[in-house]
PDB file of C-alpha atoms in Angstrom:
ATOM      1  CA  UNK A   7      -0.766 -18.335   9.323  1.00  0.00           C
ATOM      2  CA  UNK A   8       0.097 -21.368   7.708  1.00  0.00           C
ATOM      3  CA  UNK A   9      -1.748 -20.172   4.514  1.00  0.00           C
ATOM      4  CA  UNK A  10      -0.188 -16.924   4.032  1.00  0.00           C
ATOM      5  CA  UNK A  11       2.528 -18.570   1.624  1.00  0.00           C
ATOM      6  CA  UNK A  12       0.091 -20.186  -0.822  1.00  0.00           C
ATOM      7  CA  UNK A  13      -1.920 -17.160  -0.522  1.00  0.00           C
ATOM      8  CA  UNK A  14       1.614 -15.128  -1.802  1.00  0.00           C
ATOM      9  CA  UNK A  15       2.302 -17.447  -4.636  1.00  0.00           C
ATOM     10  CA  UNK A  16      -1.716 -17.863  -6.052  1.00  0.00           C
ATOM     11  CA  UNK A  17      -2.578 -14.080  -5.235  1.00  0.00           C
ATOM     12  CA  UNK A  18      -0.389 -11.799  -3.993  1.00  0.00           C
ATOM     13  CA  UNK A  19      -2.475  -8.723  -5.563  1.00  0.00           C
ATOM     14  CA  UNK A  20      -5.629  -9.695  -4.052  1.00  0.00           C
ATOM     15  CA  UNK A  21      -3.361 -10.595  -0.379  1.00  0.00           C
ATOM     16  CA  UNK A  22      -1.845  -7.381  -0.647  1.00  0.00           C
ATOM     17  CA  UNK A  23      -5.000  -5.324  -1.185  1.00  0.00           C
ATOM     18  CA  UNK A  24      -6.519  -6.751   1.872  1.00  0.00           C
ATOM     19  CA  UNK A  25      -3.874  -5.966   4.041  1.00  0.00           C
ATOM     20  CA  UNK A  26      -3.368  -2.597   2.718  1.00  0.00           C
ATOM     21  CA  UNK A  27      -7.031  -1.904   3.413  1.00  0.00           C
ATOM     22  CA  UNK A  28      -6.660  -3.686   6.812  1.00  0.00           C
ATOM     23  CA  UNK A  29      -3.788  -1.413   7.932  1.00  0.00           C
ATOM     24  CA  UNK A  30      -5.669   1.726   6.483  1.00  0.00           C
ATOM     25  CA  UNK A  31      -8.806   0.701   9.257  1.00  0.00           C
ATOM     26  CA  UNK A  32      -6.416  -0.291  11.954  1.00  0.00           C
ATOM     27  CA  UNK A  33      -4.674   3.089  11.387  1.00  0.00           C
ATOM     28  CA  UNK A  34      -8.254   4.910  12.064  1.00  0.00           C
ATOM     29  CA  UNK A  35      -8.692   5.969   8.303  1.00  0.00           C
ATOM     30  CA  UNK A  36     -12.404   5.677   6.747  1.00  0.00           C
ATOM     31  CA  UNK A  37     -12.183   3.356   4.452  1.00  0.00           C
ATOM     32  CA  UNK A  38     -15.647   4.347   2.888  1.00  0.00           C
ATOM     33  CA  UNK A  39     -13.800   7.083   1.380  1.00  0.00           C
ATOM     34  CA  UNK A  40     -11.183   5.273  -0.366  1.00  0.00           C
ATOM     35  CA  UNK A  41     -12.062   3.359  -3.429  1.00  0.00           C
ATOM     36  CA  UNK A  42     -11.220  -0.576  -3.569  1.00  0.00           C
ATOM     37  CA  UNK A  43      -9.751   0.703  -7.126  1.00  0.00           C
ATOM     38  CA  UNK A  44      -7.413   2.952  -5.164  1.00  0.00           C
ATOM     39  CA  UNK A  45      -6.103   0.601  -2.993  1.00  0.00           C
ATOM     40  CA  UNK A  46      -6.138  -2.170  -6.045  1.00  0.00           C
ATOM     41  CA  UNK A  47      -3.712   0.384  -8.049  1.00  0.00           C
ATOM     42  CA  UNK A  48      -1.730   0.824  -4.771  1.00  0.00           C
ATOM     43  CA  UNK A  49      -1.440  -2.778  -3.983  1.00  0.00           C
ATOM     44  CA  UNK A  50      -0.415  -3.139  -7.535  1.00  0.00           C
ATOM     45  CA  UNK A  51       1.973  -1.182  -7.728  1.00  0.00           C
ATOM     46  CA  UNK A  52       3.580  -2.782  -4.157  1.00  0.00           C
ATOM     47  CA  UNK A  53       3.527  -6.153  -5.700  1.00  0.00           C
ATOM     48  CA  UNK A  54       5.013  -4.996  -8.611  1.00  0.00           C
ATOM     49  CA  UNK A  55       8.340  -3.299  -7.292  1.00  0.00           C
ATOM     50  CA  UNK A  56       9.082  -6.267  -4.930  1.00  0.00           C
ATOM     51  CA  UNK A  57       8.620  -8.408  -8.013  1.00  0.00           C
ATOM     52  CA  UNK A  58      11.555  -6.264  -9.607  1.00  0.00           C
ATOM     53  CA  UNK A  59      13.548  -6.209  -6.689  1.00  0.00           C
ATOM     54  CA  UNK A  60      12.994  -9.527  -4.744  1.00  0.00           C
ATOM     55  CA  UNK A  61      13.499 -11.985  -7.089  1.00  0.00           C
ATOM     56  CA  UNK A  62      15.483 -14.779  -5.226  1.00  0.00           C
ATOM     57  CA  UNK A  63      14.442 -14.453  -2.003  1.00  0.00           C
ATOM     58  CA  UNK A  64      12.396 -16.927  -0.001  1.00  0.00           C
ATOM     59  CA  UNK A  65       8.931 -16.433   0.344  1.00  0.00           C
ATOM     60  CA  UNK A  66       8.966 -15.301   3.934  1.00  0.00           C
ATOM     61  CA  UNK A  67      11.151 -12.596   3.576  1.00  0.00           C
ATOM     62  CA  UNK A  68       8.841 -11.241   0.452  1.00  0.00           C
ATOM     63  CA  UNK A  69       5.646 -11.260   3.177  1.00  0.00           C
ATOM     64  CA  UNK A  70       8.080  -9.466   5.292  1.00  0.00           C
ATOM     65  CA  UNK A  71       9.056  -7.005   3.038  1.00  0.00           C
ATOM     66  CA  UNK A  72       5.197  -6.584   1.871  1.00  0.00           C
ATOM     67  CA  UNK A  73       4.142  -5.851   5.522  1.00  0.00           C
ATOM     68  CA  UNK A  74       6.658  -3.202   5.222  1.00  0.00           C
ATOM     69  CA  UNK A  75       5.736  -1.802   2.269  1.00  0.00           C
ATOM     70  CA  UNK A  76       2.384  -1.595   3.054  1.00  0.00           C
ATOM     71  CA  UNK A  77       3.089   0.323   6.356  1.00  0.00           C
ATOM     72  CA  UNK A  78       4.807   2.779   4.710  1.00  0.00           C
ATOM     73  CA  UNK A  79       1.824   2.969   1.945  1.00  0.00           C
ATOM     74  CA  UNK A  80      -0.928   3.308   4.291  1.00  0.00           C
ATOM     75  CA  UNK A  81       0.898   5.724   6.534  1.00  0.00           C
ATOM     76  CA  UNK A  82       1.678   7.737   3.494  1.00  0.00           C
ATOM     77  CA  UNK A  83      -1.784   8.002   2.301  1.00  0.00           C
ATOM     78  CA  UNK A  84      -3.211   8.888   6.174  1.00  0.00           C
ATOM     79  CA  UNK A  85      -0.947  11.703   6.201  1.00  0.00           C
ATOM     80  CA  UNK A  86      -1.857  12.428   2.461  1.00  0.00           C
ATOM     81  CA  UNK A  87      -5.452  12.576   4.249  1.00  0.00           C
ATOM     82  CA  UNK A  88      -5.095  14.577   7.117  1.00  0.00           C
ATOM     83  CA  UNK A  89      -3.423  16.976   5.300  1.00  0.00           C
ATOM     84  CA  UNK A  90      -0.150  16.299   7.765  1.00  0.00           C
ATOM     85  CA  UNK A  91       2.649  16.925   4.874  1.00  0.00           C
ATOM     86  CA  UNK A  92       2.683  21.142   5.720  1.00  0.00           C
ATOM     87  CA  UNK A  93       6.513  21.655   3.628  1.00  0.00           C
ATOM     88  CA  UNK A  94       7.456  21.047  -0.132  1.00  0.00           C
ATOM     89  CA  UNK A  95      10.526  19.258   1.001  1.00  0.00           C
ATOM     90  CA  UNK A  96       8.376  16.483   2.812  1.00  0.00           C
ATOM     91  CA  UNK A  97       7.431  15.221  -0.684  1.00  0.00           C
ATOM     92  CA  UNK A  98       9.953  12.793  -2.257  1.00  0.00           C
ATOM     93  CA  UNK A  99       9.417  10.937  -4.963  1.00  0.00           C
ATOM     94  CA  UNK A 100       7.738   7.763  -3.712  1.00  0.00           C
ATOM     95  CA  UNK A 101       4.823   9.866  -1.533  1.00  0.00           C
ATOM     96  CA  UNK A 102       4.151  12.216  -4.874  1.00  0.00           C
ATOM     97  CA  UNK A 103       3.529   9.117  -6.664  1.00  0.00           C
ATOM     98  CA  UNK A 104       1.376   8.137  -4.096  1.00  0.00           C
ATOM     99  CA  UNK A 105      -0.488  11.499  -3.873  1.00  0.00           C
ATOM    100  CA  UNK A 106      -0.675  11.126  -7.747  1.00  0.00           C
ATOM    101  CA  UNK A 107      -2.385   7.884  -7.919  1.00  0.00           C
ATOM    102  CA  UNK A 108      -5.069   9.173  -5.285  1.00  0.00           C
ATOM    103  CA  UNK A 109      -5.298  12.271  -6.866  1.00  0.00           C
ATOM    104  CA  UNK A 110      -6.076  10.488  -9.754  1.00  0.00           C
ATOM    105  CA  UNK A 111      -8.693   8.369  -8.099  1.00  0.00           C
ATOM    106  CA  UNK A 112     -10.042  12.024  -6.579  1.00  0.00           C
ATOM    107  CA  UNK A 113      -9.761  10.765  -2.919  1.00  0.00           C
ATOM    108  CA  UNK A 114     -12.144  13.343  -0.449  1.00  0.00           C
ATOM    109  CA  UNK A 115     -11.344  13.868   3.143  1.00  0.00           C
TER     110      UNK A 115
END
């Protein structure tokens, strides 16, 4: 655990896209149907908004607030999977962007 700091600082893209494809297997989703350039754009995009948002804020709270993110993002795409999201009001804005980025990618059940 020690090295999860240095791994933040020297590559967080590469850190998040590991863990976001760990959660997706712990979660029970097959990840031979999701494309590492999915979960690249995905990770991406994580790293990216806490970059905006969590600028002064110590490195452990920023792995915090990754793990978080990337619950949310691997939930999101599981239910995107199983077809679980049944009502239009379900989407908001951050799971249509989501569904958008694996639409793009053409993700098959």
């Amino acid at each position: 655990m020690i090295w999860l700091p240095f791994a933040y600082w020297f590559s967080p893209y590469k850190l998040a896209n590991n863990a976001l494809r760990g959660t997706l297997k712990n979660y029970g989703v097959n990840l031979a149907v999701i494309p590492n350039s999915l979960s690249q754009e995905i990770s991406k995009n994580i790293i990216d908004i806490q970059k905006m948002t969590n600028q002064n804020s110590s490195v452990f709270k920023k792995l915090h607030d990754l793990q978080i993110l990337i619950d949310f993002n691997a939930i999101t795409m599981k239910k995107i999977i199983n077809h679980e999201f049944k009502y239009e009001y379900e989407f908001t804005p951050e799971i249509e962007h989501i569904k958008n980025i694996m639409l793009k990618h053409a993700i098959k059940r």
